[in-house]
XYZ file of C-alpha atoms in Angstrom:
651
model
C 0.000 0.000 0.000
C 2.830 2.350 0.903
C 4.525 1.885 -2.469
C 1.228 2.354 -4.306
C 0.525 5.571 -2.430
C 4.063 6.805 -3.186
C 3.666 6.027 -6.881
C 0.327 7.888 -6.970
C 1.911 10.930 -5.303
C 4.778 10.872 -7.822
C 2.342 10.661 -10.739
C 0.309 13.555 -9.367
C 3.475 15.590 -8.913
C 4.556 14.943 -12.496
C 1.050 15.661 -13.794
C 0.976 18.947 -11.885
C 4.264 20.028 -13.488
C 2.982 19.034 -16.938
C -0.302 20.894 -16.513
C 1.395 23.999 -15.127
C 3.607 24.168 -18.186
C 0.688 23.501 -20.513
C -1.548 26.080 -18.862
C 1.046 28.820 -18.858
C -0.356 31.877 -20.524
C 1.039 32.032 -24.020
C 0.924 35.047 -26.259
C -1.697 34.447 -28.887
C -0.127 34.438 -32.326
C -1.515 36.752 -34.966
C -3.755 35.385 -37.667
C -5.699 37.689 -39.944
C -6.089 39.163 -43.380
C -3.468 41.124 -45.267
C -5.403 44.319 -44.499
C -5.140 43.625 -40.766
C -1.422 42.981 -41.212
C -1.050 46.388 -42.909
C -2.445 47.989 -39.768
C 0.173 46.185 -37.681
C 2.964 47.498 -39.915
C 1.553 51.030 -39.885
C 1.535 50.999 -36.075
C 5.007 49.467 -35.822
C 7.153 49.648 -39.002
C 9.979 47.860 -37.125
C 8.052 44.603 -37.535
C 9.303 44.572 -41.129
C 12.948 43.495 -41.192
C 15.141 41.836 -43.746
C 17.114 38.800 -42.582
C 20.440 40.504 -41.854
C 18.838 43.320 -39.882
C 16.679 40.932 -37.869
C 19.711 38.840 -36.888
C 21.833 41.905 -36.081
C 19.121 43.507 -33.957
C 18.271 40.425 -31.921
C 21.944 40.028 -30.925
C 22.544 43.754 -30.409
C 19.491 44.130 -28.174
C 20.907 41.602 -25.691
C 23.436 44.263 -24.672
C 26.764 45.617 -25.875
C 29.807 47.249 -24.308
C 32.456 49.218 -26.186
C 35.932 48.131 -25.110
C 38.428 50.970 -25.369
C 42.192 50.539 -25.491
C 42.272 52.100 -22.010
C 40.086 49.380 -20.509
C 42.271 47.694 -17.884
C 40.903 44.218 -18.612
C 41.644 44.443 -22.319
C 44.508 46.944 -22.446
C 46.940 44.536 -24.065
C 44.458 42.126 -25.632
C 43.235 42.318 -29.201
C 46.078 44.495 -30.517
C 44.803 47.637 -28.797
C 41.797 47.952 -31.115
C 38.544 49.551 -30.003
C 35.982 46.763 -30.280
C 32.540 45.914 -28.964
C 31.771 43.101 -26.577
C 28.306 41.604 -27.044
C 26.508 40.173 -24.020
C 24.903 37.436 -26.110
C 28.323 35.809 -26.617
C 30.008 36.711 -23.310
C 29.183 33.527 -21.361
C 29.995 31.149 -24.206
C 33.061 32.481 -26.013
C 36.344 33.718 -24.568
C 39.137 35.452 -26.446
C 36.976 35.619 -29.587
C 35.921 39.261 -29.224
C 37.777 40.354 -32.389
C 36.081 37.608 -34.436
C 32.642 38.422 -33.022
C 33.291 42.121 -33.597
C 33.972 41.468 -37.294
C 30.923 39.203 -37.563
C 28.711 41.946 -36.132
C 30.322 44.534 -38.418
C 29.313 42.324 -41.353
C 25.725 42.038 -40.073
C 25.466 45.770 -39.410
C 26.654 46.667 -42.904
C 24.319 44.061 -44.395
C 21.443 45.368 -42.225
C 22.003 48.777 -43.815
C 21.720 47.088 -47.245
C 25.393 47.482 -48.069
C 27.269 45.108 -50.357
C 27.583 42.596 -47.481
C 23.823 41.953 -47.733
C 24.643 40.167 -51.009
C 27.630 38.203 -49.744
C 28.348 34.853 -48.071
C 29.893 35.097 -44.603
C 32.721 32.563 -44.266
C 34.337 31.665 -40.943
C 37.743 30.157 -41.726
C 40.142 28.687 -39.200
C 41.836 25.574 -37.805
C 39.973 22.606 -36.331
C 38.607 23.179 -32.852
C 38.877 26.971 -33.011
C 35.148 27.441 -32.400
C 33.737 28.028 -35.906
C 30.888 25.532 -35.591
C 30.099 26.542 -32.005
C 29.962 30.208 -32.997
C 27.692 29.445 -35.954
C 25.364 27.378 -33.760
C 25.171 30.202 -31.238
C 24.371 32.740 -33.950
C 21.564 30.517 -35.265
C 20.224 30.081 -31.735
C 19.710 33.842 -31.517
C 16.804 33.518 -33.973
C 15.148 30.564 -32.214
C 11.737 31.574 -30.893
C 11.748 34.995 -32.594
C 8.417 35.684 -34.245
C 7.756 36.832 -37.813
C 4.762 37.170 -40.106
C 4.262 35.329 -43.373
C 1.688 34.221 -45.903
C -0.369 31.232 -44.788
C 0.370 28.070 -46.761
C 3.504 29.507 -48.362
C 6.422 27.037 -48.026
C 8.810 30.011 -48.471
C 7.056 31.847 -45.600
C 7.447 35.023 -47.601
C 6.976 38.594 -46.388
C 3.248 39.483 -46.805
C 4.019 42.973 -48.186
C 5.367 41.256 -51.292
C 1.688 40.819 -52.268
C 1.514 44.529 -53.121
C 1.796 45.075 -56.899
C 4.879 46.975 -57.993
C 2.746 49.810 -59.348
C 1.452 50.502 -55.833
C 4.616 49.918 -53.849
C 5.942 53.465 -53.890
C 2.687 54.870 -52.483
C 2.400 52.115 -49.882
C 6.006 52.594 -48.803
C 5.302 56.269 -48.106
C 2.153 55.480 -46.126
C 3.744 52.692 -44.074
C 7.244 54.196 -43.736
C 8.947 51.020 -44.936
C 10.814 49.668 -47.952
C 9.308 46.668 -49.759
C 11.563 44.145 -51.489
C 11.067 40.852 -53.291
C 8.236 38.827 -54.803
C 5.914 36.128 -53.586
C 6.719 32.491 -54.348
C 5.096 30.640 -57.297
C 2.894 28.679 -54.864
C 1.687 31.834 -53.073
C 1.039 33.417 -56.480
C -1.097 30.446 -57.542
C -3.025 30.702 -54.256
C -3.586 34.429 -54.800
C -4.899 34.038 -58.349
C -6.990 30.927 -57.833
C -8.209 30.843 -54.217
C -8.361 34.601 -53.564
C -9.218 35.635 -57.136
C -6.382 38.172 -57.068
C -7.800 39.996 -54.023
C -4.572 40.119 -52.047
C -6.176 42.186 -49.283
C -7.967 38.992 -48.199
C -4.874 36.761 -48.213
C -4.397 35.165 -44.806
C -1.306 36.192 -42.844
C -0.041 34.195 -39.849
C 2.629 34.624 -37.214
C 5.279 31.923 -36.694
C 8.552 31.545 -34.806
C 11.971 30.618 -36.153
C 12.953 27.028 -35.415
C 15.759 24.855 -36.754
C 14.036 21.632 -35.691
C 10.754 22.848 -37.182
C 12.592 23.881 -40.384
C 11.216 27.400 -40.133
C 13.685 30.058 -41.197
C 16.835 28.137 -40.184
C 18.382 25.597 -42.574
C 21.590 23.564 -42.505
C 23.417 22.124 -45.529
C 25.867 19.361 -44.512
C 28.866 18.525 -46.719
C 28.218 15.817 -49.290
C 30.390 13.817 -51.628
C 30.142 14.031 -55.404
C 27.894 10.963 -55.639
C 25.280 12.137 -53.149
C 25.209 15.823 -54.081
C 21.885 16.944 -55.443
C 20.855 20.546 -55.996
C 17.371 19.641 -54.734
C 18.861 19.804 -51.225
C 19.145 23.549 -51.861
C 16.096 24.433 -54.010
C 13.550 21.648 -53.465
C 12.084 19.195 -55.971
C 9.174 18.534 -58.270
C 6.572 16.099 -56.976
C 6.618 13.611 -59.863
C 3.522 11.845 -58.480
C 1.491 14.899 -59.578
C 2.806 15.099 -63.159
C -0.250 13.305 -64.479
C -2.503 15.855 -62.727
C -0.858 19.177 -63.591
C 1.181 20.593 -66.483
C 4.963 20.869 -66.046
C 4.883 24.597 -65.311
C 2.135 24.351 -62.675
C 3.401 25.597 -59.259
C 1.404 22.872 -57.520
C 4.056 20.421 -58.669
C 6.700 22.150 -56.559
C 7.952 20.896 -53.209
C 9.838 23.938 -51.972
C 11.630 22.188 -49.121
C 15.262 22.933 -50.013
C 17.644 24.799 -47.717
C 17.160 28.136 -49.488
C 13.380 27.710 -49.260
C 13.452 26.739 -45.588
C 16.043 29.371 -44.654
C 14.242 32.209 -46.428
C 14.068 35.287 -44.138
C 16.472 33.620 -41.703
C 19.745 31.702 -41.957
C 21.198 29.082 -44.301
C 24.309 27.404 -42.892
C 26.810 25.576 -45.094
C 28.839 23.164 -42.966
C 32.422 22.715 -44.223
C 31.280 24.477 -47.361
C 34.274 23.731 -49.610
C 34.075 19.984 -49.108
C 31.288 20.208 -51.700
C 31.871 20.203 -55.441
C 31.844 23.627 -57.107
C 28.790 22.754 -59.242
C 26.756 22.205 -56.073
C 27.568 25.738 -54.902
C 26.505 27.543 -58.096
C 23.134 28.356 -56.508
C 25.032 30.737 -54.230
C 25.805 32.979 -57.206
C 22.236 34.144 -57.726
C 21.226 33.756 -54.054
C 23.758 36.429 -53.120
C 23.933 39.096 -55.821
C 20.435 38.735 -57.290
C 18.744 37.450 -54.109
C 17.031 34.783 -56.199
C 17.329 31.008 -56.415
C 16.206 28.647 -59.194
C 12.871 26.877 -58.866
C 12.994 23.097 -59.288
C 10.460 23.197 -62.128
C 9.836 25.454 -65.083
C 8.752 28.427 -63.027
C 10.561 31.728 -62.677
C 13.397 32.135 -60.170
C 12.296 32.550 -56.564
C 13.126 35.502 -54.324
C 15.423 34.683 -51.380
C 16.289 36.858 -48.400
C 18.587 35.200 -45.901
C 21.922 35.242 -44.129
C 24.243 32.682 -45.718
C 26.684 31.476 -43.070
C 29.469 29.060 -43.926
C 32.654 27.729 -42.387
C 35.688 25.708 -43.429
C 39.258 24.822 -42.520
C 42.245 26.689 -43.929
C 43.462 23.843 -46.153
C 40.065 23.645 -47.875
C 39.987 27.424 -48.318
C 43.460 27.452 -49.870
C 42.544 24.608 -52.229
C 39.305 26.295 -53.309
C 40.989 29.689 -53.681
C 43.742 28.133 -55.803
C 41.269 27.200 -58.560
C 40.863 30.240 -60.828
C 37.507 28.874 -62.052
C 36.063 29.552 -58.582
C 36.513 33.332 -58.860
C 32.787 34.058 -59.151
C 32.012 32.505 -55.774
C 35.170 33.900 -54.130
C 34.044 37.398 -55.146
C 30.862 36.821 -53.161
C 32.588 35.760 -49.942
C 33.434 37.834 -46.871
C 36.068 35.824 -44.994
C 36.648 36.174 -41.262
C 39.628 34.335 -39.809
C 38.840 32.392 -36.633
C 42.237 31.701 -35.048
C 42.916 29.808 -31.853
C 42.856 31.878 -28.680
C 46.300 33.292 -27.853
C 45.546 34.878 -24.456
C 46.252 32.504 -21.560
C 43.530 33.810 -19.233
C 40.896 33.534 -21.980
C 42.039 30.005 -22.884
C 41.707 28.925 -19.249
C 38.080 30.110 -19.193
C 37.315 27.821 -22.136
C 38.492 24.680 -20.322
C 36.841 25.692 -17.067
C 33.545 26.104 -18.929
C 33.893 22.725 -20.634
C 34.734 20.931 -17.386
C 31.835 22.598 -15.566
C 29.463 21.217 -18.205
C 30.681 17.647 -17.740
C 30.390 15.200 -14.849
C 34.106 15.803 -14.194
C 33.087 19.020 -12.407
C 32.817 17.036 -9.158
C 36.517 16.109 -9.310
C 39.178 18.100 -7.470
C 41.287 20.036 -9.952
C 44.395 21.235 -8.159
C 45.570 24.849 -8.567
C 47.480 25.611 -11.799
C 46.253 22.430 -13.563
C 44.116 24.246 -16.109
C 46.746 26.970 -16.355
C 49.466 24.446 -17.232
C 47.261 22.851 -19.920
C 46.398 26.296 -21.296
C 50.060 27.288 -21.363
C 50.764 24.321 -23.601
C 47.909 25.022 -26.016
C 48.689 28.744 -26.342
C 52.465 28.279 -26.684
C 51.955 25.627 -29.374
C 50.166 28.294 -31.440
C 52.927 30.904 -31.295
C 55.579 31.482 -33.926
C 59.182 31.664 -32.753
C 60.410 35.244 -32.315
C 63.881 36.771 -32.208
C 62.553 39.374 -29.762
C 61.748 36.961 -26.906
C 61.280 33.310 -25.990
C 57.927 31.472 -26.147
C 57.192 31.763 -22.434
C 57.789 35.507 -22.446
C 55.698 35.891 -25.583
C 52.826 34.034 -23.933
C 52.959 36.371 -20.927
C 53.014 39.479 -23.116
C 50.013 38.283 -25.134
C 48.269 37.698 -21.808
C 48.620 41.364 -20.950
C 51.629 41.201 -18.633
C 54.281 43.921 -18.653
C 57.570 42.217 -19.455
C 60.986 43.855 -19.342
C 63.891 42.079 -20.994
C 66.670 41.079 -18.623
C 69.193 43.867 -18.247
C 67.109 46.375 -20.233
C 64.591 49.094 -19.495
C 62.429 48.963 -22.607
C 59.348 46.754 -22.507
C 58.707 44.303 -25.329
C 55.859 45.745 -27.428
C 53.011 43.359 -28.216
C 52.331 45.232 -31.458
C 55.829 44.411 -32.695
C 55.237 40.722 -31.941
C 51.889 40.720 -33.740
C 53.343 42.469 -36.786
C 56.119 39.892 -36.873
C 53.680 36.964 -37.083
C 50.412 38.012 -38.735
C 49.309 34.413 -39.347
C 49.665 33.468 -35.682
C 46.955 31.343 -34.111
C 45.991 29.507 -37.292
C 47.827 26.338 -36.289
C 48.774 24.529 -33.097
C 47.061 22.400 -30.452
C 43.253 22.539 -30.421
C 40.987 22.825 -27.384
C 39.656 19.343 -28.140
C 43.172 17.906 -27.877
C 43.642 19.471 -24.431
C 40.226 18.372 -23.146
C 40.844 14.786 -24.238
C 44.111 14.779 -22.273
C 42.451 16.260 -19.166
C 39.541 13.814 -19.431
C 41.990 10.955 -19.734
C 43.917 12.069 -16.651
C 40.691 12.427 -14.654
C 39.435 9.024 -15.822
C 42.707 7.359 -14.776
C 42.677 8.963 -11.321
C 41.732 6.713 -8.393
C 41.309 9.719 -6.097
C 38.951 11.703 -8.359
C 41.500 14.496 -8.625
C 44.012 15.872 -11.075
C 47.157 17.953 -10.545
C 49.474 19.765 -12.962
C 51.769 16.753 -12.721
C 49.031 14.422 -14.025
C 48.088 16.933 -16.707
C 51.661 17.190 -18.037
C 52.034 13.385 -18.072
C 48.733 12.948 -19.917
C 49.608 15.635 -22.472
C 53.016 14.070 -23.113
C 51.385 10.679 -23.754
C 48.845 12.196 -26.109
C 51.470 14.113 -28.082
C 53.514 10.946 -28.527
C 50.454 8.968 -29.632
C 48.656 11.460 -31.877
C 51.177 13.897 -33.383
C 52.502 12.211 -36.512
C 54.955 14.811 -37.820
C 58.347 14.266 -36.146
C 59.374 17.934 -36.126
C 56.079 19.057 -34.618
C 56.116 16.253 -32.045
C 59.653 17.167 -30.952
C 58.678 20.834 -30.653
C 55.585 20.063 -28.559
C 57.492 17.718 -26.254
C 60.132 20.396 -25.737
C 57.429 22.884 -24.725
C 55.907 20.394 -22.290
C 58.978 18.733 -20.806
C 61.299 21.731 -20.717
C 59.564 25.119 -20.836
C 56.299 24.287 -19.039
C 57.910 21.912 -16.548
C 60.466 24.562 -15.540
C 57.791 27.242 -15.306
C 55.609 24.997 -13.144
C 58.550 24.264 -10.844
C 59.086 28.019 -10.515
C 55.402 28.535 -9.684
C 55.537 25.644 -7.234
C 58.645 26.972 -5.498
C 56.990 30.367 -5.146
C 53.810 28.859 -3.726
C 55.596 26.645 -1.233
C 57.769 29.511 -0.080
C 54.711 31.742 0.269
C 53.143 29.119 2.491
C 56.017 29.747 4.956
C 55.630 33.502 5.015
C 53.270 34.833 7.645
C 51.226 37.822 6.447
C 52.720 37.572 2.952
C 50.508 40.280 1.422
C 51.348 42.763 4.182
C 55.081 42.168 3.851
C 54.918 42.520 0.077
C 52.951 45.779 0.357
C 55.416 47.133 2.904
C 58.340 46.407 0.577
C 56.433 48.033 -2.297
C 55.687 51.211 -0.315
C 59.297 51.473 0.767
C 60.637 50.924 -2.760
C 58.206 53.450 -4.265
C 59.179 56.084 -1.676
C 62.873 55.592 -2.403
C 62.449 55.416 -6.198
C 60.326 58.579 -6.262
C 62.882 60.547 -4.234
C 65.707 59.142 -6.357
C 64.081 60.296 -9.618
C 63.073 63.712 -8.232
C 66.428 64.139 -6.400
C 64.792 64.770 -3.037
C 65.143 63.292 0.451
C 63.164 60.346 1.795
C 61.082 61.177 4.876
C 60.850 58.285 7.328
C 57.171 57.319 7.783
C 57.587 56.852 11.556
C 60.369 59.183 12.776
C 59.786 61.803 10.018
C 63.548 62.112 9.662
C 64.938 62.896 6.222
C 67.625 60.789 4.544
C 69.051 59.946 1.137
C 67.272 57.258 -0.942
C 68.401 53.780 0.121
C 70.434 52.680 -2.902
C 71.360 49.315 -1.403
C 67.713 48.445 -0.732
C 66.544 49.426 -4.236
C 69.361 47.416 -5.848
C 68.455 44.324 -3.803
C 64.912 44.472 -5.203
C 65.911 45.272 -8.798
C 68.520 42.524 -9.028
C 65.760 39.951 -8.568
C 64.614 40.568 -12.158
C 68.004 41.332 -13.698
C 67.754 45.131 -13.667
C 71.361 46.199 -13.086
C 73.792 48.970 -14.011
C 72.508 51.793 -16.200
C 69.118 50.088 -16.581
C 68.243 51.022 -12.990
C 67.560 54.707 -13.683
C 65.117 53.893 -16.475
C 63.359 51.243 -14.407
C 62.877 53.604 -11.464
C 61.537 56.326 -13.765
C 59.115 53.842 -15.375
C 57.831 52.579 -12.026
C 57.141 56.019 -10.574
C 55.595 57.367 -13.792
C 53.314 54.329 -14.108
C 52.190 54.434 -10.474
C 51.421 58.134 -10.426
C 49.534 57.859 -13.715
C 47.292 55.248 -12.044
C 46.871 57.460 -8.979
C 45.790 60.408 -11.121
C 43.086 58.201 -12.662
C 41.891 57.267 -9.181
C 42.918 53.619 -9.640
C 44.110 51.401 -6.785
C 47.867 51.151 -6.386
C 49.430 48.194 -4.596
C 52.416 45.872 -4.891
C 50.799 43.909 -7.724
C 50.024 46.978 -9.884
C 53.211 46.866 -11.964
C 54.172 43.412 -13.214
C 57.996 43.645 -13.171
C 58.080 45.224 -9.691
C 55.610 42.635 -8.377
C 57.874 39.848 -9.639
C 60.928 41.481 -8.052
C 59.234 41.870 -4.651
C 57.958 38.293 -4.696
C 61.390 36.934 -5.555
C 62.923 39.045 -2.768
C 60.487 37.630 -0.217
C 60.769 34.060 -1.467
C 64.563 34.098 -1.372
C 64.421 34.913 2.315
C 62.570 31.679 3.169
C 63.737 29.420 0.349
C 66.313 27.554 2.405
C 64.002 26.642 5.273
C 61.144 25.606 2.912
C 63.602 23.420 0.999
C 64.849 21.671 4.170
C 61.388 21.026 5.620
C 59.897 19.790 2.339
C 62.833 17.586 1.383
C 63.579 16.072 4.781
C 62.612 12.425 5.096
C 63.081 12.259 8.883
C 61.757 15.533 10.250
C 62.175 16.546 13.862
C 59.142 17.744 15.801
C 59.690 21.368 14.809
C 59.996 20.461 11.138
C 56.945 18.177 11.337
C 54.930 21.062 12.713
C 56.138 23.415 9.961
C 55.367 20.785 7.329
C 51.885 20.207 8.765
C 51.240 23.963 8.886
C 52.386 24.284 5.297
C 49.947 21.552 4.159
C 47.149 23.326 6.009
C 48.077 26.680 4.451
C 48.031 25.137 0.974
C 44.578 23.716 1.729
C 43.125 26.851 3.351
C 44.682 29.583 1.234
C 45.424 27.941 -2.116
C 42.458 25.546 -2.597
C 44.395 22.279 -2.470
C 43.094 19.130 -0.805
C 45.405 17.340 1.655
C 46.008 14.650 -1.000
C 46.889 17.062 -3.817
C 49.054 19.159 -1.459
C 51.005 16.028 -0.455
C 51.436 15.080 -4.113
C 52.849 18.421 -5.199
C 55.179 18.610 -2.183
C 56.515 15.142 -2.993
C 57.022 16.277 -6.573
C 58.853 19.376 -5.337
C 61.129 17.309 -3.116
C 61.992 14.969 -5.999
C 62.402 17.584 -8.715
C 62.658 21.109 -7.404
C 65.467 20.685 -4.887
C 66.961 17.439 -6.158
C 70.510 18.791 -6.194
C 70.272 20.790 -2.959
């Protein structure tokens, strides 16, 4: 009885949820005559939109922020260009702001009926760069958006196309709109035969865009030469009706091709250049003339839609290399979709992907995602004579880097100019996620550390990278550059765990250095903050800080001038100034602090037989790593063991 009662309660609960959803008040969709539709347009001319404008507006209305070159978050990203960041993409795509900015520029120009309104938008880039995901997200913007069309018209054409051309100018003035295009052959037959030419009585209905419902959103997958059929694009003739109607009768037409379905919305061509050129000829008239062939002997059919396509670089180069393809190439607006080159943005991608999987319950030790992201971003960089790969990665990530022994910072614009094609090859996000998934799957403790991540990436490179030169380069990045950088990070973190009130000590050193550097550059005396006594700038103290990052000799004057100028510029803007404000000085202060406790942290971590005092320090260090750095006891033990075996092996 108890089970039966429980089952009944569960059924009632489910039924309640179903009925609540079903009984939700839904906006009643419009259905009326063409005359009633004219009243709607007169009251709100914005209801009439061509495809490009509709898509642009629905994305734009979600919210937009203009990112200036002075924006702290993006100061060094995106080559210092002023771009717009669109809220619709902000939670899904990271580091792709320049690509999205260009995409929206295309839509805006097309919305204003510029040449782009008669062009194919092509997203071109390497595998796993986000072309398909971006296209899917753009299509999703239209899902659920309502629009009005002629009832029974497979093209779902704009009702105003019913107005004869002789009346259009007058009607445009009355309604305050511009009317383009013609009704489909099927709608024309309906008008002449069922409405006796009285278009004011033609029924108009309201629908919503839906990819699954094949309303306004169509997808054309790549097909081989044997399976390609233009009917996929323009529909077919229903041969079962040939004995009923003459060959030029519109009732023979089945307008169910991609250009018919995607009319007034979007037609996507997946991996567009995998198709044979003959299959793509329909694009020629669909773009410039905004018309597509009918499958029968009727006139060409009006088409208004955004044609989105994407492909890989090798396919683009092959297609571009054929001079016979010039007609289609002239109708293409290409946007490069490179891999992300900014470390922080790359990390957000993997964090998002992990959070959407069941691996989100696993413990991911600090720096694990960072280490994986370092590998993917560095694999995408070109070698530079101006700096090494690690330094280049940091500069692209917005860090201020000063070359050892020099004053001048390395300019990101110089690096970008040196390698314009950067980001179009390297390790994909899919490659990294497969390695992280593999490491998590192999873990008995449901956790992953940077050590596991590096091991898994090394295995995957050896197994999947075929080219010997590329494999050697990737292994060098992983086993030399990234391993050494991780050991440096690890040494810093362990040493920090020994320092009580680390932030306060670092800030105190910063304040003292800034006081001395300011007085040195302005040739004034330093006033003691406590005793108020005046003294000369402490040269020995400043040198001890500067030597930590290789600033020596004549470079010191320039460095001190740069630091003070930068800090006071921030103060004038009302921005917060602390020890972490200026990258090179932050690094110098951290190294100064870490050096002071390096010996004791080395002894305690490395010692196999610790005395009671050392055991207590070791235990406190584990607890600090857990409390302050988000480790678990298990992952903290693992990284300390790794440090003992690798970091201080020769000590």
